[in-house]
DNA sequence: GAGTTTGAAACT
DNA sequence: CAGTTTCAAACTC
């Protein structure tokens, strides 16, 4: 674990571009050696395992929990991730959020809320400052950065934070003596009178010091409403930010960097690689409870039953399978010894506080926005993590997903414009028990990404939801739908399946809501009161039954609960739409594909269409006229892309190799160590596809509100990406990063993330591109695995990156990153690596990312896309979990290839790209902003 | 709101 | 794996 921390720092530094000067020695020594010694694959596994289950450093206590808990965790764990993604999406996509907000005033409010709140609470800030003063090294600075990014704070301010001499020293110390570690946690929670926004920030800092020091500080603020605008008070939201996982920090930081704009460059990414876990939980006292958890890493230490309980409390309606959330929560709450808990902030406030601590650099501009957001009460910000490196804050855990359940998507996205983030989060909370894997990943975020809305949370207890909140939620939900779906149909959905809250509501009569026929069940959420189902057993009361049933279903089809929509590597924009607006979320596609015969994929009978995704090669549809993209077009585009991608990649690689080397080293460190933490980030970092982006579609968009609704986002997005496609490697990177982000976002959150990511990546896009090329990470087998739904916690943990998988689709190059996260991926990579330049590679990546299970299966398979995956028949094909595990663990066949790759890479770590990407982000961001404007 | 259509899920 | 049945959403009236 020690090493990871160090690596993180180094990576951060690299990201900042300051790499060479500051961290070089430190960075390389521990990690590089380690990496060199270890085969690339192995390290990843080891870390991965440790993190996943054990929690980063945390003791296995959490795991010790009874089997029952374990089961839940397995499923629940995934869920949390899921949540994470959404949140991550939000956080990561700050820019995107803004854009989104711009498009929809409400959304903008939500964004502003986070920022504004943060800013608003000066007191909190003071508290934070104190905390910070006590331990300057603490990663909190990162948080501040992150916040700053959100608020568009000057980088300089962060730099002060980030560049803590202490940290650097600590790094050195670490090198010299790994044994000593300082662990810090800061948890900040804030509760509002009416609405509770609790943000707990647990920052674990590991300082390699001679002596081990544990600092604990807790501060609790309950200023809330008083300080905050009354609006905020309306809803209760709990944010938990755990900065526990070091590894994740790297990823996050990299991602976050994107958020930081120009200032980033100035800022030095020296922040320690501390894991961040940010979990946001929204509770509608009434009905809705949503939690978003961002875990870079899962701290086992953090796990507490309390956390679980807490969670449950929050997610009333949602099944709680995720470990991550609980952990995060627990960590914040318990933080028994290790961490200092600072509770006080509302989500928004926290960032501000953090910033304030350091230098109060953060711009308070957000305040105005804050107020706007206040009403929302939904914490959009939740997920942000401050980056160690400083410049840009962070990355957000990507949503799990990319792959979103259709259901989840529906729930999460569509309705509220303003609350998009919150909504997403809520959706995730709501339901998603998805597969273990899915949960873990997303998530997206997200996993699959989605957040339960207010309704989701409805616990039995909380049936009562204040009308006001409900309205609020419903409104958001509506917005969401608008985004996702064509305006005309929105209404329909609302009336029928989606309830005011934006949550699904079913009408099952014979299945007791325990089969996939039930949208609620399929989405991993409990049925709500609004459901008109008969004999419903998909309720918290029947949790055991639900879990059992789920397991059964998963046993038959591991991917049953995995997100149905996966992002695609290809970017080819598909505007098939009848509506010009409706460009496809090109990058996304339905995992299994549809089988429509009479609807021509123009009605919601078609799952692809329903998800606002174009049909792909996996579809068996007849007479496809999917407005989001026809199957035919898809196939063609892919063919075309394959060739182009190869060429581009090869070119870029050569150009950028040199530059990348340094950055890569850092990156590798971070990745290896961090992979677990932030599976999502990798994808972002490595988006190979960026290159391919041209070809590739914009999958992520699908998550994003429908183009129609959200022109701004798209436009910015499109602008940034497309124009640059072919030109420079940097451009490529940017594009890729964007895509990645989209993918990552898991759908909804994706866009935002992308933006951030872009920013981060932009500066070092070149490096990233190279890396991508150089280190063909396998897509994300892991993701696939996770999605596959290994219900088991272990799998989930291993897969931690699952959420990422969605992204993986988009990014071929990113594979490397993914690869880290998921051991399995390597296999694919291997095959892919050889042929990085090969045309097929794109496809492969694509496939990997796309398919949940397929990846695993593919392992051995050659680069060629696996049409199979998409084939409808696959439905039940999901690979056995065991197998997946084996694959992950197994180093045999794949390993060889991996080793080969790694060695080559050793000179430049695949990870480095991430850093670079981060650095680049700034530029990207600016671009994005411009586009927005 | 009732009835029909549709395609996924489940079953054989 | 293919074919059939069941199911509930989507859709129409």
Coordinates of N, CA and C in Angstrom, one line a residue, chain A residues 353-525:
Chain A
X353 N -14.5 24.5 1.8 CA -13.8 24.4 3.0 C -12.4 24.0 2.7
X354 N -12.3 23.0 2.0 CA -11.0 22.5 1.7 C -10.2 23.5 1.1
X355 N -10.7 24.2 0.2 CA -10.0 25.2 -0.4 C -9.6 26.2 0.6
X356 N -10.6 26.6 1.3 CA -10.3 27.6 2.3 C -9.1 27.2 3.2
X357 N -9.1 26.0 3.5 CA -8.1 25.6 4.3 C -6.7 26.0 3.8
X358 N -6.6 25.6 2.6 CA -5.3 25.9 2.1 C -5.1 27.3 1.9
X359 N -5.8 27.8 1.0 CA -5.6 29.2 0.7 C -6.8 29.9 0.4
X360 N -7.8 29.2 0.5 CA -9.1 29.9 0.2 C -9.0 30.4 -1.2
X361 N -8.4 29.6 -2.0 CA -8.2 30.1 -3.3 C -9.5 30.0 -4.1
X362 N -10.3 29.2 -3.6 CA -11.4 28.9 -4.5 C -12.2 30.1 -4.7
X363 N -12.6 30.2 -5.9 CA -13.4 31.3 -6.2 C -14.8 31.1 -5.7
X364 N -15.3 32.2 -5.2 CA -16.6 32.1 -4.6 C -17.6 32.3 -5.6
X365 N -17.2 32.4 -6.8 CA -18.2 32.7 -7.8 C -19.4 31.8 -7.7
X366 N -19.0 30.6 -7.3 CA -20.0 29.6 -7.3 C -21.2 30.0 -6.4
X367 N -20.9 30.8 -5.5 CA -22.0 31.1 -4.5 C -23.3 31.4 -5.1
X368 N -23.2 32.2 -6.1 CA -24.5 32.5 -6.7 C -25.1 31.2 -7.3
X369 N -24.3 30.5 -7.9 CA -24.8 29.3 -8.4 C -25.3 28.4 -7.3
X370 N -24.6 28.5 -6.3 CA -24.9 27.7 -5.1 C -26.4 27.8 -4.8
X371 N -26.7 29.0 -4.6 CA -28.1 29.2 -4.2 C -29.0 28.5 -5.1
X372 N -28.7 28.7 -6.3 CA -29.6 28.1 -7.3 C -29.7 26.6 -7.0
X373 N -28.6 26.1 -6.8 CA -28.5 24.7 -6.5 C -29.2 24.3 -5.3
X374 N -29.2 25.2 -4.4 CA -29.7 24.8 -3.1 C -31.0 24.2 -3.2
X375 N -31.8 24.7 -4.0 CA -33.1 24.1 -4.1 C -33.0 22.7 -4.4
X376 N -32.1 22.4 -5.2 CA -32.0 21.1 -5.7 C -31.8 20.2 -4.5
X377 N -30.9 20.6 -3.7 CA -30.6 19.8 -2.5 C -29.9 18.6 -3.0
X378 N -29.8 18.3 -4.2 CA -29.1 17.1 -4.5 C -27.7 17.5 -4.7
X379 N -26.9 16.8 -4.2 CA -25.5 17.1 -4.2 C -25.0 16.6 -5.5
X380 N -24.6 17.5 -6.3 CA -24.1 17.0 -7.5 C -22.6 16.8 -7.3
X381 N -22.0 17.6 -6.6 CA -20.6 17.6 -6.4 C -20.1 16.3 -5.8
X382 N -20.8 15.6 -5.2 CA -20.3 14.6 -4.3 C -19.1 13.9 -4.7
X383 N -19.0 13.6 -5.9 CA -17.9 12.7 -6.2 C -16.6 13.3 -6.3
X384 N -16.4 14.4 -6.2 CA -15.1 14.9 -6.6 C -14.1 14.6 -5.6
X385 N -13.0 14.4 -6.1 CA -11.9 14.2 -5.2 C -10.9 15.2 -5.6
X386 N -10.3 15.6 -4.7 CA -9.2 16.6 -4.9 C -8.1 15.8 -5.4
X387 N -7.4 16.3 -6.2 CA -6.3 15.6 -6.7 C -5.1 15.9 -6.0
X388 N -4.3 14.9 -5.8 CA -3.0 15.2 -5.2 C -2.2 16.0 -6.1
X389 N -2.1 15.7 -7.2 CA -1.2 16.5 -8.1 C -1.6 17.9 -8.1
X390 N -2.7 18.0 -7.8 CA -3.0 19.3 -7.6 C -3.7 20.0 -8.7
X391 N -3.3 20.0 -9.7 CA -3.9 20.9 -10.6 C -5.3 20.7 -10.8
X392 N -5.6 19.6 -11.2 CA -7.0 19.5 -11.4 C -7.4 18.5 -10.5
X393 N -8.4 18.7 -10.1 CA -8.9 17.8 -9.1 C -9.4 16.7 -9.8
X394 N -9.8 16.2 -9.7 CA -10.1 15.0 -9.9 C -10.9 14.3 -10.8
X395 N -10.8 13.2 -10.5 CA -11.5 12.3 -11.4 C -12.5 11.7 -10.7
X396 N -13.4 11.4 -11.3 CA -14.4 10.8 -10.6 C -14.5 9.4 -11.0
X397 N -15.0 8.8 -10.1 CA -15.1 7.4 -10.4 C -16.0 7.3 -11.5
X398 N -15.8 6.5 -12.4 CA -16.6 6.5 -13.5 C -17.8 5.7 -13.2
X399 N -18.7 5.9 -13.8 CA -19.9 5.3 -13.5 C -19.7 3.9 -14.0
X400 N -20.3 3.3 -13.4 CA -20.1 1.9 -13.7 C -20.6 1.8 -14.9
X401 N -20.9 2.4 -15.1 CA -21.2 2.2 -16.2 C -21.6 2.6 -17.2
X402 N -20.8 2.3 -17.7 CA -21.1 2.6 -18.9 C -22.3 1.9 -19.2
X403 N -22.2 0.7 -18.8 CA -23.3 -0.1 -19.1 C -24.4 0.2 -18.2
X404 N -25.4 0.7 -18.7 CA -26.4 1.0 -17.8 C -27.5 0.1 -18.1
X405 N -28.2 -0.2 -17.1 CA -29.4 -0.9 -17.4 C -30.3 0.0 -18.1
X406 N -31.1 -0.5 -18.9 CA -32.0 0.3 -19.5 C -32.9 0.9 -18.4
X407 N -33.2 0.1 -17.5 CA -34.0 0.5 -16.4 C -33.3 1.6 -15.7
X408 N -32.1 1.3 -15.4 CA -31.4 2.3 -14.6 C -31.3 3.6 -15.3
X409 N -31.1 3.4 -16.6 CA -31.0 4.7 -17.3 C -32.3 5.4 -17.2
X410 N -33.3 4.7 -17.4 CA -34.5 5.4 -17.4 C -34.7 6.1 -16.1
X411 N -34.4 5.4 -15.1 CA -34.6 6.0 -13.8 C -33.7 7.1 -13.6
X412 N -32.5 6.8 -13.9 CA -31.6 7.8 -13.5 C -31.7 9.1 -14.4
X413 N -31.6 8.9 -15.6 CA -31.4 10.0 -16.4 C -32.5 10.9 -16.5
X414 N -33.4 10.5 -17.2 CA -34.2 11.3 -17.9 C -34.9 12.4 -17.2
X415 N -35.2 12.2 -16.0 CA -36.1 13.3 -15.8 C -35.5 14.6 -15.3
X416 N -34.9 14.8 -14.5 CA -34.7 16.1 -14.1 C -33.5 16.7 -14.7
X417 N -33.7 17.8 -15.3 CA -32.6 18.5 -15.9 C -31.7 19.0 -14.9
X418 N -32.2 19.8 -14.0 CA -31.3 20.4 -13.1 C -30.7 19.4 -12.2
X419 N -31.4 18.6 -11.8 CA -30.9 17.6 -10.8 C -30.2 16.5 -11.4
X420 N -29.8 16.7 -12.6 CA -29.3 15.5 -13.3 C -28.4 14.8 -12.4
X421 N -27.5 15.5 -11.9 CA -26.5 14.7 -11.1 C -27.2 14.0 -10.0
X422 N -28.0 14.8 -9.3 CA -28.6 14.2 -8.2 C -29.5 13.0 -8.7
X423 N -30.1 13.3 -9.7 CA -30.9 12.2 -10.2 C -30.2 11.0 -10.5
X424 N -29.1 11.2 -11.2 CA -28.3 10.1 -11.5 C -28.0 9.3 -10.2
X425 N -27.6 10.1 -9.3 CA -27.2 9.5 -8.1 C -28.3 8.7 -7.6
X426 N -29.4 9.4 -7.6 CA -30.6 8.8 -7.0 C -30.9 7.5 -7.7
X427 N -30.8 7.6 -9.0 CA -31.2 6.4 -9.7 C -30.3 5.3 -9.3
X428 N -29.1 5.6 -9.2 CA -28.2 4.5 -8.8 C -28.6 4.0 -7.5
X429 N -28.9 4.8 -6.6 CA -29.3 4.4 -5.3 C -30.5 3.5 -5.4
X430 N -31.4 4.1 -6.2 CA -32.6 3.4 -6.2 C -32.5 2.0 -6.4
X431 N -32.0 1.8 -7.4 CA -32.1 0.6 -7.6 C -31.1 -0.3 -7.8
X432 N -30.1 0.1 -7.8 CA -29.4 -0.8 -8.5 C -28.8 -1.8 -7.6
X433 N -29.4 -2.9 -7.7 CA -28.6 -3.9 -7.1 C -27.9 -4.6 -8.1
X434 N -27.9 -4.2 -9.1 CA -27.4 -4.9 -10.2 C -26.4 -6.0 -9.8
X435 N -25.9 -6.5 -10.8 CA -25.0 -7.6 -10.5 C -23.9 -7.1 -9.7
X436 N -23.3 -8.0 -9.1 CA -22.2 -7.6 -8.3 C -21.3 -6.8 -9.1
X437 N -20.9 -7.3 -10.1 CA -20.0 -6.7 -10.9 C -20.4 -5.3 -11.3
X438 N -21.6 -5.2 -11.7 CA -22.1 -4.0 -12.2 C -22.0 -3.0 -11.1
X439 N -22.4 -3.4 -10.0 CA -22.4 -2.5 -8.9 C -21.0 -2.0 -8.6
X440 N -20.2 -2.9 -8.6 CA -18.8 -2.5 -8.3 C -18.4 -1.5 -9.2
X441 N -18.6 -1.7 -10.4 CA -18.2 -0.7 -11.3 C -18.8 0.5 -11.1
X442 N -19.9 0.4 -11.3 CA -20.6 1.7 -11.2 C -20.9 2.1 -10.0
X443 N -21.3 1.8 -12.0 CA -21.4 2.2 -12.0 C -21.4 2.6 -12.1
X444 N -21.9 3.8 -12.8 CA -21.6 4.5 -13.2 C -22.2 5.1 -13.0
X445 N -20.8 5.0 -11.3 CA -21.0 5.6 -11.6 C -21.6 5.4 -11.5
X446 N -22.5 4.2 -12.2 CA -22.9 4.4 -12.6 C -23.2 3.8 -12.8
X447 N -22.8 2.2 -12.9 CA -23.1 1.5 -13.6 C -23.8 1.7 -13.7
X448 N -23.5 1.1 -14.2 CA -23.9 1.3 -14.3 C -24.5 1.7 -13.9
X449 N -23.6 2.9 -13.5 CA -23.9 3.5 -13.5 C -24.8 3.9 -13.2
X450 N -26.5 4.2 -12.2 CA -27.5 5.2 -12.2 C -27.8 5.5 -10.7
X451 N -28.4 6.5 -10.5 CA -28.6 6.9 -9.1 C -30.1 6.9 -8.9
X452 N -30.4 6.4 -7.8 CA -31.8 6.3 -7.4 C -32.3 7.6 -7.1
X453 N -33.3 7.8 -7.5 CA -33.9 9.1 -7.2 C -34.5 9.1 -5.9
X454 N -35.1 10.1 -5.7 CA -35.7 10.3 -4.4 C -36.5 9.1 -4.1
X455 N -37.3 8.8 -5.0 CA -38.2 7.7 -4.7 C -37.5 6.5 -4.3
X456 N -36.4 6.3 -5.0 CA -35.7 5.1 -4.8 C -35.6 4.8 -3.3
X457 N -35.2 5.8 -2.7 CA -34.8 5.7 -1.3 C -36.0 5.3 -0.5
X458 N -37.1 5.4 -1.0 CA -38.2 5.2 -0.1 C -38.1 4.0 0.7
X459 N -37.9 4.1 1.8 CA -37.8 3.0 2.6 C -39.2 2.8 3.1
X460 N -39.4 1.7 3.6 CA -40.7 1.4 4.1 C -41.1 2.5 5.0
X461 N -40.2 2.9 5.8 CA -40.4 3.9 6.7 C -40.8 5.2 6.1
X462 N -40.1 5.5 5.1 CA -40.2 6.8 4.5 C -41.2 7.0 3.4
X463 N -42.2 6.4 3.6 CA -43.2 6.5 2.4 C -43.5 7.9 2.2
X464 N -43.5 8.6 3.2 CA -43.9 10.0 3.0 C -42.8 10.8 2.4
X465 N -43.1 11.4 1.3 CA -42.2 12.3 0.8 C -42.9 13.6 0.7
X466 N -42.2 14.5 1.1 CA -42.8 15.9 1.0 C -43.1 16.1 -0.4
X467 N -44.2 16.7 -0.5 CA -44.7 17.0 -1.9 C -43.7 17.8 -2.6
X468 N -43.2 18.7 -1.9 CA -42.3 19.6 -2.6 C -41.1 18.8 -3.2
X469 N -40.6 18.0 -2.4 CA -39.5 17.3 -2.9 C -39.9 16.5 -4.1
X470 N -41.0 15.9 -3.9 CA -41.4 15.0 -5.0 C -41.5 15.8 -6.3
X471 N -42.1 16.9 -6.1 CA -42.2 17.7 -7.4 C -40.8 17.9 -7.9
X472 N -40.0 18.3 -7.0 CA -38.6 18.6 -7.5 C -38.1 17.4 -8.2
X473 N -38.2 16.3 -7.6 CA -37.7 15.1 -8.2 C -38.3 14.8 -9.5
X474 N -39.5 14.9 -9.5 CA -40.3 14.5 -10.7 C -39.8 15.4 -11.8
X475 N -39.7 16.6 -11.5 CA -39.3 17.6 -12.5 C -37.9 17.1 -13.1
X476 N -37.1 16.8 -12.2 CA -35.8 16.4 -12.7 C -35.9 15.2 -13.6
X477 N -36.7 14.4 -13.1 CA -36.9 13.1 -13.8 C -37.4 13.5 -15.2
X478 N -38.2 14.4 -15.2 CA -38.8 14.7 -16.5 C -37.7 15.2 -17.4
X479 N -36.9 16.0 -16.9 CA -35.8 16.6 -17.7 C -35.0 15.4 -18.2
X480 N -34.7 14.5 -17.3 CA -33.9 13.4 -17.8 C -34.5 12.8 -19.0
X481 N -35.7 12.5 -18.8 CA -36.3 11.8 -19.9 C -36.1 12.6 -21.2
X482 N -36.3 13.9 -21.0 CA -36.2 14.7 -22.2 C -34.9 14.5 -22.8
X483 N -33.9 14.5 -22.0 CA -32.6 14.3 -22.6 C -32.5 13.0 -23.3
X484 N -32.9 12.0 -22.6 CA -32.7 10.7 -23.2 C -33.6 10.5 -24.4
X485 N -34.8 10.8 -24.2 CA -35.7 10.4 -25.2 C -36.2 11.5 -26.0
X486 N -36.7 11.2 -27.0 CA -37.3 12.2 -27.9 C -38.5 12.7 -27.1
X487 N -38.7 14.0 -27.3 CA -39.7 14.7 -26.5 C -41.0 14.0 -26.5
X488 N -41.5 13.6 -27.6 CA -42.8 13.0 -27.7 C -43.1 11.9 -26.7
X489 N -42.1 11.1 -26.7 CA -42.3 9.8 -26.0 C -42.2 10.0 -24.5
X490 N -41.5 11.0 -24.1 CA -41.2 11.2 -22.7 C -42.5 11.1 -21.9
X491 N -43.4 11.8 -22.3 CA -44.6 11.8 -21.5 C -45.1 10.4 -21.3
X492 N -45.1 9.7 -22.4 CA -45.6 8.4 -22.3 C -44.9 7.6 -21.2
X493 N -43.6 7.7 -21.2 CA -42.9 6.9 -20.2 C -43.3 7.4 -18.8
X494 N -43.3 8.6 -18.7 CA -43.6 9.1 -17.4 C -44.9 8.5 -16.9
X495 N -45.8 8.6 -17.8 CA -47.1 8.2 -17.3 C -47.1 6.7 -17.0
X496 N -46.5 6.0 -17.9 CA -46.5 4.6 -17.7 C -45.5 4.0 -16.7
X497 N -44.3 4.1 -17.1 CA -43.4 3.3 -16.3 C -42.6 4.1 -15.3
X498 N -42.4 5.3 -15.6 CA -41.6 6.1 -14.8 C -42.4 6.9 -13.9
X499 N -42.1 6.9 -12.7 CA -43.0 7.6 -11.8 C -42.4 9.0 -11.6
X500 N -43.1 9.8 -10.9 CA -42.8 11.2 -10.8 C -41.4 11.3 -10.3
X501 N -41.0 10.5 -9.5 CA -39.6 10.6 -9.0 C -38.6 10.3 -10.0
X502 N -39.1 9.7 -11.1 CA -38.1 9.3 -12.0 C -37.7 7.8 -11.9
X503 N -38.2 7.3 -10.8 CA -37.9 5.9 -10.6 C -38.9 5.1 -11.4
X504 N -38.5 3.9 -11.7 CA -39.4 3.0 -12.4 C -40.5 2.6 -11.6
X505 N -41.5 2.3 -12.2 CA -42.5 1.7 -11.5 C -43.1 0.6 -12.4
X506 N -43.4 -0.4 -11.8 CA -43.8 -1.6 -12.6 C -45.3 -1.9 -12.4
X507 N -45.7 -2.8 -13.1 CA -47.1 -3.2 -13.0 C -47.2 -4.7 -13.1
X508 N -46.3 -5.3 -12.5 CA -46.2 -6.8 -12.6 C -47.4 -7.5 -11.9
X509 N -47.8 -8.5 -12.4 CA -49.0 -9.2 -11.8 C -48.7 -10.6 -11.5
X510 N -47.8 -11.2 -12.2 CA -47.6 -12.6 -12.0 C -46.2 -13.0 -11.5
X511 N -45.4 -12.1 -11.7 CA -44.0 -12.5 -11.4 C -43.6 -12.0 -10.0
X512 N -44.4 -11.4 -9.3 CA -44.1 -10.9 -8.0 C -42.9 -10.0 -8.0
X513 N -42.7 -9.5 -9.2 CA -41.5 -8.5 -9.3 C -40.2 -9.2 -9.0
X514 N -40.2 -10.4 -9.2 CA -38.9 -11.1 -8.9 C -38.3 -11.7 -10.2
X515 N -38.7 -11.2 -11.3 CA -38.1 -11.6 -12.5 C -37.7 -10.4 -13.3
X516 N -36.9 -10.7 -14.3 CA -36.4 -9.6 -15.1 C -37.5 -8.9 -15.9
X517 N -38.6 -9.5 -15.9 CA -39.7 -8.8 -16.5 C -40.0 -7.5 -15.8
X518 N -39.8 -7.6 -14.6 CA -40.0 -6.4 -13.8 C -38.9 -5.4 -13.9
X519 N -39.2 -4.3 -14.4 CA -38.2 -3.2 -14.6 C -37.5 -2.9 -13.3
X520 N -38.3 -2.8 -12.3 CA -37.7 -2.4 -11.0 C -36.6 -3.5 -10.6
X521 N -37.0 -4.7 -10.6 CA -36.2 -5.7 -10.2 C -34.9 -5.8 -11.2
X522 N -35.2 -5.6 -12.4 CA -34.1 -5.7 -13.4 C -33.2 -4.6 -13.2
X523 N -33.7 -3.5 -12.7 CA -32.8 -2.3 -12.5 C -32.1 -2.4 -11.1
X524 N -32.5 -3.4 -10.4 CA -31.8 -3.5 -9.1 C -32.4 -2.6 -8.0
X525 N -33.6 -2.3 -8.2 CA -34.2 -1.5 -7.2 C -35.5 -2.1 -6.7

